[in-house]
Amino acid sequence: MASTEIARQAGEGARAVPLAGHVGFDSMPDQLVNKSVNHGFCFNILCVGETGLGKSTLMDTLFNTKFEGEPTQHNQPGVQLKSNTYELQESNVHLKLTVVNTVGFGDQINKEDSYKSIVEFIDTQFEAYLQEELKIKRTLHSYHDTRIHACLYFIAPTGHSLKSLDLVTMKKLDSKVNIIPVIAKSDAISKSELTKFKIKITSELVSNGVQIYQFPIDDETVAEINSTMNGHLPFAVVGSTEEVKIGNKMVKARQYPWGTVQVENENHCDFVKLREMLIRVNMEDLREQTHTRHYELYRRCKLEEMGFKDTDPDSKPFSLQETYEAKRNEFMGELQKKEEEMRQMFVQRVKEKEGELKEAEKELHEKFDRLKKLHQDEKKKLEDKRKSLDDELNMFKQKKTAAELLQNQAQQAGGSTTLKRDKERKNFF
Amino acid sequence: MSELAVAPEVTMPPGSGGMYGEKVAGGGGPAVDFSYVGIDAILEQMRRKAMKQGFELNIMVVGQSGLGKSTLMNTLFKSKVSRKSALATAQEKIPKTVEIKSISHDVEEKGVRMKLTVIDTPGFGDQINNENCWQPIMKFINDQYEAYLQEEININRKKRIPDSRVHCCIYFIPPTGHCLRPLDVEFMRRLSKVVNIVPVIAKADTLTLEERDFFKQKIREELRANGIDVYPQKEFDEDAEDRMINEKIREMIPFAVVGSDQEYQVNGRRLLGRKTKWGTIEVENIAHCEFAYLRDLLIRTHMQNIKDITSSIHYEMYRVRRLHENNTVAAHANGLPEHREM
């Protein structure tokens, strides 16, 4: 029989060989990109913020379309998440964009549980992906990824500091999703106040240990711009879908009696920076971070919670399977126990019921006997009565016959004369 | 920033703010055109990421000794990547059993880095009794799948799982000119189910063009008759365009190749070739042999496709099988906790 021998080069690393000519594998990135283009991309954004901060408008402005939906009311009983999916296309790139909005965030009187529904939602998406990954027959290749890649947290432009609701929510979310804080409706703050506000916000975030998403600076091509942008966080944005004529161009702007705030003017607001960072430079990195950091963390926690441990070097492979088997057996044991208990209870109940029924039956029998006796008594009485009536009748009949006899005799005596008379009458005729 | 490629601004009617995006309800809606947002910059981002991460490719060469496997590898990658060149103590003796020798190389071209692993199988088909000589090879391939699976189901798993799965197996058919031997048929039949097989006719310079065509036809017929699906597999064609391209390739397999790592002067140019008394065979001349097609298929056009098929189809099949094996008890169970299948 043949045997194998796997020999590897000394040292784990591979040797570097120079190429003597053009081989052609520099087309690999192109092949990869073409494949991805055919497959399409997907991107999911979560917008968290109080009602009325301009989340929907900002989304419209960012992606330059009018996503549907009317402004929500302020009287929601709890925080709900509404998600909408859109198909966008630019040149040959298809993007499946999902925008998730928090409805009713910050509107309740007691806001302690506001963050819970958001965390639940994010976890549900991770769970769905985990389920798909653990399936036996899985279709990861064509799976529609609904995990949230970026979370835009809208901070109200008070100018002072973060609200406690903001801090609490961001702290809960920072290990689950990439948070990008933005200052909404920033045309309400003046420039000087804005810088102070930003510094205050960043210091508060740092002192509370909230980890917001930092743009990656390890790739030289984008390191420079990313590090500058990191210094501008949080972005102060203004959203607008209305267009105003400035000079001889139509630009997106908000028109006030005292001037116009141009959305795409870098001096007026950081909208352009946000768009750059979110879409044009780091979209892929956001997706990767979601998958490699946040999702992996979730997966690890979930599996450890279920009791699985990693293999140690000399245990058999598929410890997951074994632990699962053990757990299953445990569970089956428990099930059986419960079943036994239930059966016992059932038997007991049946006995009790039987006893009761027997009692009832006995009662019924007694009743029946009583009734029968009663009936018999009645019958007897009636019989007696009937008998006495019969006797009376007989007596009466006797008397009657006796009376008739007497009458006949009397008639006989007088009847012969009647006869004679009759005879004469007959002879007469 | 180079990424800010300016797309022409589409003039829009004032106040409309662009056209409505269709809401998708389980299917695709009509695509929306609007002025430049920058979504297509994601292609550039992907490319950057890919360049940074580098690529991995694992090729296995299988065939009897003396068919020119090592030379062909050297020719394909234009450098000394074969086992004989790499190992200082290159054995010239034919091993008594089938061995699997895997050697990795880091190559770089125009900023694209690739970790190329060449897996050689000396001793295949060389013994007198060749029964089950494919077993060590199948075991090796399955071991690589197993290693990947173990890493994937770990709780603490690495950011990027090292991919040692065999992406492509080049099978060398000796140029007898008649038909496939039973060993070839057996091997290809078994392995086409677990790995992408690319059959090539080795040392094709011993066949004339007519003999070559006849041989190829016989081989194709036999492959079809035995139900052997070699790469590119018909069932994995994704759309009409793919099918067209792949049909052309399927017409040409198996490629008749000649390998050489020596250069000769031909018509004033230095070319790779084999010099004989009656002429010089140019390796990269498609009139002489089909090496160029093989190289284009493997490297320039279908490399990503090969890797995708390995990871999404062959590996998934292995995974399903493996999980089912350990799961026979669970298969009978009812009332499992949640709907988690493991």
mmCIF file of C-alpha atoms in Angstrom, chain B residues 5-341:
data_model
loop_
_atom_site.group_PDB
_atom_site.id
_atom_site.type_symbol
_atom_site.label_atom_id
_atom_site.label_comp_id
_atom_site.label_asym_id
_atom_site.label_seq_id
_atom_site.Cartn_x
_atom_site.Cartn_y
_atom_site.Cartn_z
ATOM 1 C CA ALA B 5 -12.341 59.920 -10.435
ATOM 2 C CA VAL B 6 -14.754 62.512 -11.606
ATOM 3 C CA ALA B 7 -17.823 61.103 -13.258
ATOM 4 C CA PRO B 8 -19.807 63.424 -15.465
ATOM 5 C CA GLU B 9 -22.467 65.219 -13.492
ATOM 6 C CA VAL B 10 -25.899 64.312 -14.704
ATOM 7 C CA THR B 11 -28.050 67.399 -14.929
ATOM 8 C CA MET B 12 -31.173 66.898 -12.946
ATOM 9 C CA PRO B 13 -34.470 68.746 -12.983
ATOM 10 C CA PRO B 14 -34.503 71.205 -10.113
ATOM 11 C CA GLY B 15 -36.166 70.269 -6.903
ATOM 12 C CA SER B 16 -36.668 66.634 -7.698
ATOM 13 C CA GLY B 17 -33.601 65.379 -5.916
ATOM 14 C CA GLY B 18 -33.102 62.451 -8.224
ATOM 15 C CA MET B 19 -35.328 59.609 -9.210
ATOM 16 C CA TYR B 20 -37.009 57.333 -6.811
ATOM 17 C CA GLY B 21 -35.115 54.318 -5.641
ATOM 18 C CA GLU B 22 -37.261 51.264 -5.950
ATOM 19 C CA LYS B 23 -37.899 49.419 -2.760
ATOM 20 C CA VAL B 24 -36.807 45.834 -3.059
ATOM 21 C CA ALA B 25 -39.199 43.226 -1.808
ATOM 22 C CA GLY B 26 -37.440 39.944 -2.254
ATOM 23 C CA GLY B 27 -36.307 40.666 -5.773
ATOM 24 C CA GLY B 28 -34.348 43.262 -7.699
ATOM 25 C CA GLY B 29 -36.022 46.493 -8.605
ATOM 26 C CA PRO B 30 -35.062 48.629 -11.538
ATOM 27 C CA ALA B 31 -31.661 50.263 -11.112
ATOM 28 C CA VAL B 32 -31.477 53.941 -10.371
ATOM 29 C CA ASP B 33 -29.313 56.495 -12.072
ATOM 30 C CA PHE B 34 -28.239 59.554 -10.215
ATOM 31 C CA SER B 35 -25.378 61.926 -10.120
ATOM 32 C CA TYR B 36 -22.124 60.682 -8.755
ATOM 33 C CA VAL B 37 -22.170 59.348 -5.244
ATOM 34 C CA GLY B 38 -19.010 57.335 -5.400
ATOM 35 C CA ILE B 39 -20.212 53.812 -4.920
ATOM 36 C CA ASP B 40 -17.992 52.479 -7.651
ATOM 37 C CA ALA B 41 -15.015 53.520 -5.607
ATOM 38 C CA ILE B 42 -15.600 50.279 -3.799
ATOM 39 C CA LEU B 43 -13.916 48.477 -6.667
ATOM 40 C CA GLU B 44 -10.771 50.407 -6.033
ATOM 41 C CA GLN B 45 -11.015 49.689 -2.328
ATOM 42 C CA MET B 46 -11.378 45.996 -3.057
ATOM 43 C CA ARG B 47 -8.415 46.017 -5.329
ATOM 44 C CA ARG B 48 -6.280 47.733 -2.712
ATOM 45 C CA LYS B 49 -7.318 45.250 -0.113
ATOM 46 C CA ALA B 50 -6.546 42.351 -2.422
ATOM 47 C CA MET B 51 -3.138 43.683 -3.272
ATOM 48 C CA LYS B 52 -2.336 44.160 0.366
ATOM 49 C CA GLN B 53 -3.453 40.695 1.356
ATOM 50 C CA GLY B 54 -1.871 38.876 -1.532
ATOM 51 C CA PHE B 55 -3.137 35.702 -3.124
ATOM 52 C CA GLU B 56 -2.610 32.025 -2.539
ATOM 53 C CA LEU B 57 -2.561 29.318 -5.130
ATOM 54 C CA ASN B 58 -1.994 25.623 -4.587
ATOM 55 C CA ILE B 59 -1.371 23.471 -7.641
ATOM 56 C CA MET B 60 -0.844 19.749 -7.600
ATOM 57 C CA VAL B 61 0.881 17.920 -10.416
ATOM 58 C CA VAL B 62 0.197 14.254 -10.873
ATOM 59 C CA GLY B 63 1.693 11.896 -13.367
ATOM 60 C CA GLN B 64 4.198 9.211 -13.957
ATOM 61 C CA SER B 65 7.806 10.057 -13.594
ATOM 62 C CA GLY B 66 9.568 11.294 -16.641
ATOM 63 C CA LEU B 67 6.589 13.107 -18.119
ATOM 64 C CA GLY B 68 8.032 16.535 -17.604
ATOM 65 C CA LYS B 69 5.989 17.727 -14.653
ATOM 66 C CA SER B 70 8.711 19.682 -12.964
ATOM 67 C CA THR B 71 9.804 21.271 -16.207
ATOM 68 C CA LEU B 72 6.275 22.328 -16.974
ATOM 69 C CA MET B 73 5.919 23.961 -13.571
ATOM 70 C CA ASN B 74 9.123 25.830 -14.092
ATOM 71 C CA THR B 75 7.937 26.980 -17.470
ATOM 72 C CA LEU B 76 4.536 28.025 -16.234
ATOM 73 C CA PHE B 77 5.854 30.229 -13.506
ATOM 74 C CA LYS B 78 9.020 31.220 -15.235
ATOM 75 C CA SER B 79 11.166 30.357 -12.279
ATOM 76 C CA LYS B 80 12.523 27.393 -10.497
ATOM 77 C CA VAL B 81 9.483 26.353 -8.521
ATOM 78 C CA SER B 82 9.603 22.642 -8.978
ATOM 79 C CA ARG B 83 10.645 20.110 -6.423
ATOM 80 C CA LYS B 84 13.802 19.167 -8.198
ATOM 81 C CA SER B 85 15.055 22.705 -8.320
ATOM 82 C CA ALA B 86 14.049 23.469 -4.790
ATOM 83 C CA LEU B 87 15.357 20.497 -2.916
ATOM 84 C CA ALA B 88 19.076 20.392 -2.779
ATOM 85 C CA THR B 89 19.082 16.668 -2.384
ATOM 86 C CA ALA B 90 16.903 15.957 -5.344
ATOM 87 C CA GLN B 91 16.440 12.245 -5.542
ATOM 88 C CA GLU B 92 16.653 10.768 -8.966
ATOM 89 C CA LYS B 93 15.476 7.404 -7.734
ATOM 90 C CA ILE B 94 11.872 6.530 -8.165
ATOM 91 C CA PRO B 95 10.372 6.239 -4.724
ATOM 92 C CA LYS B 96 8.864 2.955 -3.675
ATOM 93 C CA THR B 97 5.589 4.481 -2.652
ATOM 94 C CA VAL B 98 3.642 7.527 -3.677
ATOM 95 C CA GLU B 99 4.967 10.516 -1.818
ATOM 96 C CA ILE B 100 3.478 13.949 -1.578
ATOM 97 C CA LYS B 101 5.950 16.801 -1.571
ATOM 98 C CA SER B 102 4.693 20.319 -1.222
ATOM 99 C CA ILE B 103 6.879 23.381 -1.703
ATOM 100 C CA SER B 104 5.800 26.976 -1.272
ATOM 101 C CA HIS B 105 7.119 30.043 -2.997
ATOM 102 C CA ASP B 106 6.508 33.730 -2.704
ATOM 103 C CA VAL B 107 6.375 35.385 -6.054
ATOM 104 C CA GLU B 108 5.607 38.924 -6.922
ATOM 105 C CA GLU B 109 4.669 40.597 -10.138
ATOM 106 C CA LYS B 110 3.806 44.262 -10.575
ATOM 107 C CA GLY B 111 2.943 44.689 -6.958
ATOM 108 C CA VAL B 112 0.786 41.596 -6.790
ATOM 109 C CA ARG B 113 2.104 39.104 -4.310
ATOM 110 C CA MET B 114 1.246 35.453 -4.544
ATOM 111 C CA LYS B 115 2.049 32.487 -2.390
ATOM 112 C CA LEU B 116 2.377 29.652 -4.820
ATOM 113 C CA THR B 117 2.471 26.107 -3.524
ATOM 114 C CA VAL B 118 3.420 23.313 -5.881
ATOM 115 C CA ILE B 119 2.498 19.859 -4.674
ATOM 116 C CA ASP B 120 4.392 17.119 -6.361
ATOM 117 C CA THR B 121 3.588 13.425 -6.298
ATOM 118 C CA PRO B 122 6.654 11.418 -7.109
ATOM 119 C CA GLY B 123 6.044 7.724 -7.375
ATOM 120 C CA PHE B 124 2.548 7.939 -8.755
ATOM 121 C CA GLY B 125 1.862 5.185 -11.228
ATOM 122 C CA ASP B 126 5.425 3.974 -11.165
ATOM 123 C CA GLN B 127 5.085 0.739 -9.302
ATOM 124 C CA ILE B 128 4.277 -2.581 -10.827
ATOM 125 C CA ASN B 129 1.053 -2.840 -8.919
ATOM 126 C CA ASN B 130 -0.594 0.538 -8.994
ATOM 127 C CA GLU B 131 -3.756 -0.294 -7.214
ATOM 128 C CA ASN B 132 -4.928 2.438 -4.900
ATOM 129 C CA CYS B 133 -2.113 4.729 -5.821
ATOM 130 C CA TRP B 134 -4.609 7.555 -5.801
ATOM 131 C CA GLN B 135 -5.389 7.028 -2.157
ATOM 132 C CA PRO B 136 -2.503 8.983 -0.683
ATOM 133 C CA ILE B 137 -3.375 11.820 -2.997
ATOM 134 C CA MET B 138 -7.016 11.797 -2.040
ATOM 135 C CA LYS B 139 -6.055 11.619 1.581
ATOM 136 C CA PHE B 140 -3.810 14.626 1.175
ATOM 137 C CA ILE B 141 -6.521 16.635 -0.496
ATOM 138 C CA ASN B 142 -9.037 15.694 2.163
ATOM 139 C CA ASP B 143 -6.536 16.517 4.868
ATOM 140 C CA GLN B 144 -6.239 20.022 3.523
ATOM 141 C CA TYR B 145 -10.018 20.383 3.539
ATOM 142 C CA GLU B 146 -10.054 19.013 7.058
ATOM 143 C CA ALA B 147 -7.467 21.510 8.255
ATOM 144 C CA TYR B 148 -9.490 24.352 6.790
ATOM 145 C CA LEU B 149 -12.676 23.038 8.332
ATOM 146 C CA GLN B 150 -11.075 22.733 11.740
ATOM 147 C CA GLU B 151 -9.871 26.259 11.552
ATOM 148 C CA GLU B 152 -13.244 27.462 10.436
ATOM 149 C CA ILE B 153 -15.187 25.928 13.269
ATOM 150 C CA ASN B 154 -12.776 27.117 15.906
ATOM 151 C CA ILE B 155 -14.177 29.500 18.422
ATOM 152 C CA ASN B 156 -11.169 31.771 18.332
ATOM 153 C CA ARG B 157 -10.336 31.776 14.722
ATOM 154 C CA LYS B 158 -7.703 33.602 12.809
ATOM 155 C CA LYS B 159 -8.512 36.695 10.887
ATOM 156 C CA ARG B 160 -7.568 35.050 7.652
ATOM 157 C CA ILE B 161 -7.658 31.292 7.550
ATOM 158 C CA PRO B 162 -4.550 30.037 5.715
ATOM 159 C CA ASP B 163 -5.777 28.340 2.601
ATOM 160 C CA SER B 164 -3.864 25.159 1.876
ATOM 161 C CA ARG B 165 -6.638 23.492 -0.089
ATOM 162 C CA VAL B 166 -5.607 22.170 -3.437
ATOM 163 C CA HIS B 167 -7.137 24.477 -5.999
ATOM 164 C CA CYS B 168 -6.136 22.699 -9.132
ATOM 165 C CA CYS B 169 -4.699 19.338 -10.054
ATOM 166 C CA ILE B 170 -2.857 19.015 -13.350
ATOM 167 C CA TYR B 171 -2.915 15.466 -14.548
ATOM 168 C CA PHE B 172 -0.283 14.400 -17.061
ATOM 169 C CA ILE B 173 -1.361 11.940 -19.685
ATOM 170 C CA PRO B 174 1.461 10.093 -21.393
ATOM 171 C CA PRO B 175 1.440 10.663 -25.143
ATOM 172 C CA THR B 176 0.658 7.155 -26.267
ATOM 173 C CA GLY B 177 -1.570 8.403 -29.033
ATOM 174 C CA HIS B 178 -4.249 5.754 -28.561
ATOM 175 C CA CYS B 179 -6.499 6.286 -25.587
ATOM 176 C CA LEU B 180 -6.541 6.684 -21.863
ATOM 177 C CA ARG B 181 -5.110 3.954 -19.732
ATOM 178 C CA PRO B 182 -7.203 2.380 -16.999
ATOM 179 C CA LEU B 183 -5.033 4.054 -14.375
ATOM 180 C CA ASP B 184 -5.786 7.458 -15.868
ATOM 181 C CA VAL B 185 -9.490 6.783 -16.008
ATOM 182 C CA GLU B 186 -9.655 5.506 -12.444
ATOM 183 C CA PHE B 187 -7.666 8.359 -11.045
ATOM 184 C CA MET B 188 -9.520 11.081 -12.861
ATOM 185 C CA ARG B 189 -12.860 9.579 -12.043
ATOM 186 C CA ARG B 190 -12.173 9.624 -8.350
ATOM 187 C CA LEU B 191 -10.453 12.906 -8.147
ATOM 188 C CA SER B 192 -12.752 14.943 -10.337
ATOM 189 C CA LYS B 193 -15.227 14.717 -7.488
ATOM 190 C CA VAL B 194 -13.001 16.410 -4.947
ATOM 191 C CA VAL B 195 -10.767 18.757 -6.874
ATOM 192 C CA ASN B 196 -10.596 20.604 -10.173
ATOM 193 C CA ILE B 197 -8.681 18.441 -12.632
ATOM 194 C CA VAL B 198 -6.972 19.860 -15.693
ATOM 195 C CA PRO B 199 -5.701 17.039 -17.896
ATOM 196 C CA VAL B 200 -2.761 17.762 -20.149
ATOM 197 C CA ILE B 201 -0.983 15.653 -22.695
ATOM 198 C CA ALA B 202 2.642 15.671 -21.688
ATOM 199 C CA LYS B 203 5.602 15.768 -24.038
ATOM 200 C CA ALA B 204 3.306 16.576 -26.907
ATOM 201 C CA ASP B 205 6.171 17.041 -29.266
ATOM 202 C CA THR B 206 6.114 13.325 -29.917
ATOM 203 C CA LEU B 207 2.756 13.574 -31.640
ATOM 204 C CA THR B 208 2.062 15.018 -35.026
ATOM 205 C CA LEU B 209 -0.871 17.343 -35.368
ATOM 206 C CA GLU B 210 -3.200 14.705 -36.747
ATOM 207 C CA GLU B 211 -2.195 12.220 -34.090
ATOM 208 C CA ARG B 212 -2.716 14.893 -31.530
ATOM 209 C CA ASP B 213 -6.223 15.674 -32.689
ATOM 210 C CA PHE B 214 -7.136 12.034 -32.830
ATOM 211 C CA PHE B 215 -5.735 11.435 -29.357
ATOM 212 C CA LYS B 216 -7.576 14.388 -27.943
ATOM 213 C CA GLN B 217 -10.837 13.256 -29.422
ATOM 214 C CA LYS B 218 -10.392 9.790 -28.009
ATOM 215 C CA ILE B 219 -9.628 11.219 -24.629
ATOM 216 C CA ARG B 220 -12.648 13.484 -24.668
ATOM 217 C CA GLU B 221 -14.870 10.610 -25.654
ATOM 218 C CA GLU B 222 -13.541 8.462 -22.887
ATOM 219 C CA LEU B 223 -13.946 11.209 -20.345
ATOM 220 C CA ARG B 224 -17.514 11.659 -21.421
ATOM 221 C CA ALA B 225 -18.212 7.948 -21.426
ATOM 222 C CA ASN B 226 -16.921 7.591 -17.896
ATOM 223 C CA GLY B 227 -18.736 10.617 -16.640
ATOM 224 C CA ILE B 228 -15.583 12.442 -15.664
ATOM 225 C CA ASP B 229 -16.119 16.165 -15.316
ATOM 226 C CA VAL B 230 -12.853 18.028 -15.685
ATOM 227 C CA TYR B 231 -12.354 21.727 -15.247
ATOM 228 C CA PRO B 232 -14.189 23.792 -16.480
ATOM 229 C CA GLN B 233 -17.124 21.761 -15.268
ATOM 230 C CA LYS B 234 -20.249 22.118 -17.276
ATOM 231 C CA GLU B 235 -22.538 22.286 -14.293
ATOM 232 C CA PHE B 236 -20.813 25.240 -12.721
ATOM 233 C CA ASP B 237 -21.207 27.611 -15.627
ATOM 234 C CA GLU B 238 -22.889 30.649 -14.283
ATOM 235 C CA ASP B 239 -24.341 32.370 -17.290
ATOM 236 C CA ALA B 240 -24.384 32.337 -21.054
ATOM 237 C CA GLU B 241 -21.195 34.305 -21.331
ATOM 238 C CA ASP B 242 -19.342 31.886 -19.089
ATOM 239 C CA ARG B 243 -20.738 28.975 -20.997
ATOM 240 C CA MET B 244 -19.496 30.364 -24.283
ATOM 241 C CA ILE B 245 -16.003 30.911 -23.005
ATOM 242 C CA ASN B 246 -15.920 27.567 -21.275
ATOM 243 C CA GLU B 247 -17.224 25.725 -24.301
ATOM 244 C CA LYS B 248 -14.297 26.960 -26.276
ATOM 245 C CA ILE B 249 -11.983 25.728 -23.596
ATOM 246 C CA ARG B 250 -13.744 22.410 -23.364
ATOM 247 C CA GLU B 251 -13.194 21.943 -27.090
ATOM 248 C CA MET B 252 -9.486 22.155 -26.507
ATOM 249 C CA ILE B 253 -8.889 20.056 -23.460
ATOM 250 C CA PRO B 254 -6.725 18.174 -22.864
ATOM 251 C CA PHE B 255 -4.025 20.695 -23.702
ATOM 252 C CA ALA B 256 -1.035 19.288 -25.510
ATOM 253 C CA VAL B 257 1.921 20.913 -23.816
ATOM 254 C CA VAL B 258 5.613 21.013 -24.116
ATOM 255 C CA GLY B 259 7.682 22.360 -21.290
ATOM 256 C CA SER B 260 11.103 23.852 -21.380
ATOM 257 C CA ASP B 261 13.199 26.143 -19.296
ATOM 258 C CA GLN B 262 15.955 26.705 -21.758
ATOM 259 C CA GLU B 263 16.069 29.540 -24.155
ATOM 260 C CA TYR B 264 17.163 29.380 -27.707
ATOM 261 C CA GLN B 265 17.626 31.882 -30.428
ATOM 262 C CA VAL B 266 14.800 31.732 -32.943
ATOM 263 C CA ASN B 267 14.432 34.332 -35.651
ATOM 264 C CA GLY B 268 16.495 36.758 -33.721
ATOM 265 C CA ARG B 269 14.514 36.408 -30.530
ATOM 266 C CA ARG B 270 15.287 34.415 -27.479
ATOM 267 C CA LEU B 271 12.459 32.025 -26.812
ATOM 268 C CA LEU B 272 11.814 29.121 -24.557
ATOM 269 C CA GLY B 273 11.939 25.976 -26.529
ATOM 270 C CA ARG B 274 13.329 22.547 -27.220
ATOM 271 C CA LYS B 275 16.014 22.267 -29.797
ATOM 272 C CA THR B 276 16.211 19.163 -31.914
ATOM 273 C CA LYS B 277 18.027 18.273 -35.053
ATOM 274 C CA TRP B 278 14.982 18.861 -37.165
ATOM 275 C CA GLY B 279 13.875 22.120 -35.707
ATOM 276 C CA THR B 280 13.126 24.030 -32.568
ATOM 277 C CA ILE B 281 9.842 23.692 -30.800
ATOM 278 C CA GLU B 282 8.716 26.999 -29.383
ATOM 279 C CA VAL B 283 6.874 26.570 -26.151
ATOM 280 C CA GLU B 284 4.858 29.714 -26.366
ATOM 281 C CA ASN B 285 3.938 29.434 -30.011
ATOM 282 C CA ILE B 286 0.370 28.264 -30.284
ATOM 283 C CA ALA B 287 1.043 26.698 -33.635
ATOM 284 C CA HIS B 288 3.506 24.363 -31.974
ATOM 285 C CA CYS B 289 1.858 23.455 -28.710
ATOM 286 C CA GLU B 290 -0.904 24.599 -26.463
ATOM 287 C CA PHE B 291 1.143 25.728 -23.524
ATOM 288 C CA ALA B 292 0.001 29.307 -23.946
ATOM 289 C CA TYR B 293 -3.646 28.274 -23.632
ATOM 290 C CA LEU B 294 -2.910 26.337 -20.495
ATOM 291 C CA ARG B 295 -1.102 29.243 -18.968
ATOM 292 C CA ASP B 296 -3.848 31.673 -19.872
ATOM 293 C CA LEU B 297 -6.478 29.392 -18.465
ATOM 294 C CA LEU B 298 -4.707 28.693 -15.246
ATOM 295 C CA ILE B 299 -3.234 32.052 -14.477
ATOM 296 C CA ARG B 300 -4.481 34.901 -16.493
ATOM 297 C CA THR B 301 -8.191 34.350 -16.778
ATOM 298 C CA HIS B 302 -9.548 31.564 -14.648
ATOM 299 C CA MET B 303 -7.451 31.563 -11.528
ATOM 300 C CA GLN B 304 -10.071 33.266 -9.402
ATOM 301 C CA ASN B 305 -12.734 31.031 -10.828
ATOM 302 C CA ILE B 306 -10.733 27.926 -9.969
ATOM 303 C CA LYS B 307 -10.288 29.104 -6.417
ATOM 304 C CA ASP B 308 -13.959 29.960 -6.090
ATOM 305 C CA ILE B 309 -15.079 26.569 -7.291
ATOM 306 C CA THR B 310 -12.725 24.891 -4.870
ATOM 307 C CA SER B 311 -13.929 26.885 -1.916
ATOM 308 C CA SER B 312 -17.609 27.114 -2.632
ATOM 309 C CA ILE B 313 -18.284 23.746 -4.202
ATOM 310 C CA HIS B 314 -15.656 21.124 -3.456
ATOM 311 C CA TYR B 315 -14.994 22.318 0.062
ATOM 312 C CA GLU B 316 -18.676 22.687 0.821
ATOM 313 C CA MET B 317 -19.323 19.147 -0.375
ATOM 314 C CA TYR B 318 -16.573 17.889 1.874
ATOM 315 C CA ARG B 319 -17.993 19.848 4.756
ATOM 316 C CA VAL B 320 -21.483 18.504 4.231
ATOM 317 C CA ARG B 321 -20.151 14.976 4.113
ATOM 318 C CA ARG B 322 -18.059 15.409 7.171
ATOM 319 C CA LEU B 323 -20.744 17.020 9.236
ATOM 320 C CA HIS B 324 -23.220 14.359 8.236
ATOM 321 C CA GLU B 325 -20.835 11.610 9.278
ATOM 322 C CA ASN B 326 -20.618 12.919 12.789
ATOM 323 C CA ASN B 327 -24.221 13.735 12.843
ATOM 324 C CA THR B 328 -25.931 10.396 12.235
ATOM 325 C CA VAL B 329 -27.308 10.394 15.749
ATOM 326 C CA ALA B 330 -28.698 13.841 15.424
ATOM 327 C CA ALA B 331 -30.294 12.836 12.168
ATOM 328 C CA HIS B 332 -32.719 10.607 14.044
ATOM 329 C CA ALA B 333 -33.487 13.087 16.718
ATOM 330 C CA ASN B 334 -36.557 15.175 16.891
ATOM 331 C CA GLY B 335 -37.149 18.199 18.995
ATOM 332 C CA LEU B 336 -33.618 19.532 18.731
ATOM 333 C CA PRO B 337 -32.941 22.704 20.676
ATOM 334 C CA GLU B 338 -33.468 25.603 18.295
ATOM 335 C CA HIS B 339 -33.004 24.927 14.664
ATOM 336 C CA ARG B 340 -29.275 24.731 14.820
ATOM 337 C CA GLU B 341 -27.907 21.993 12.636
#
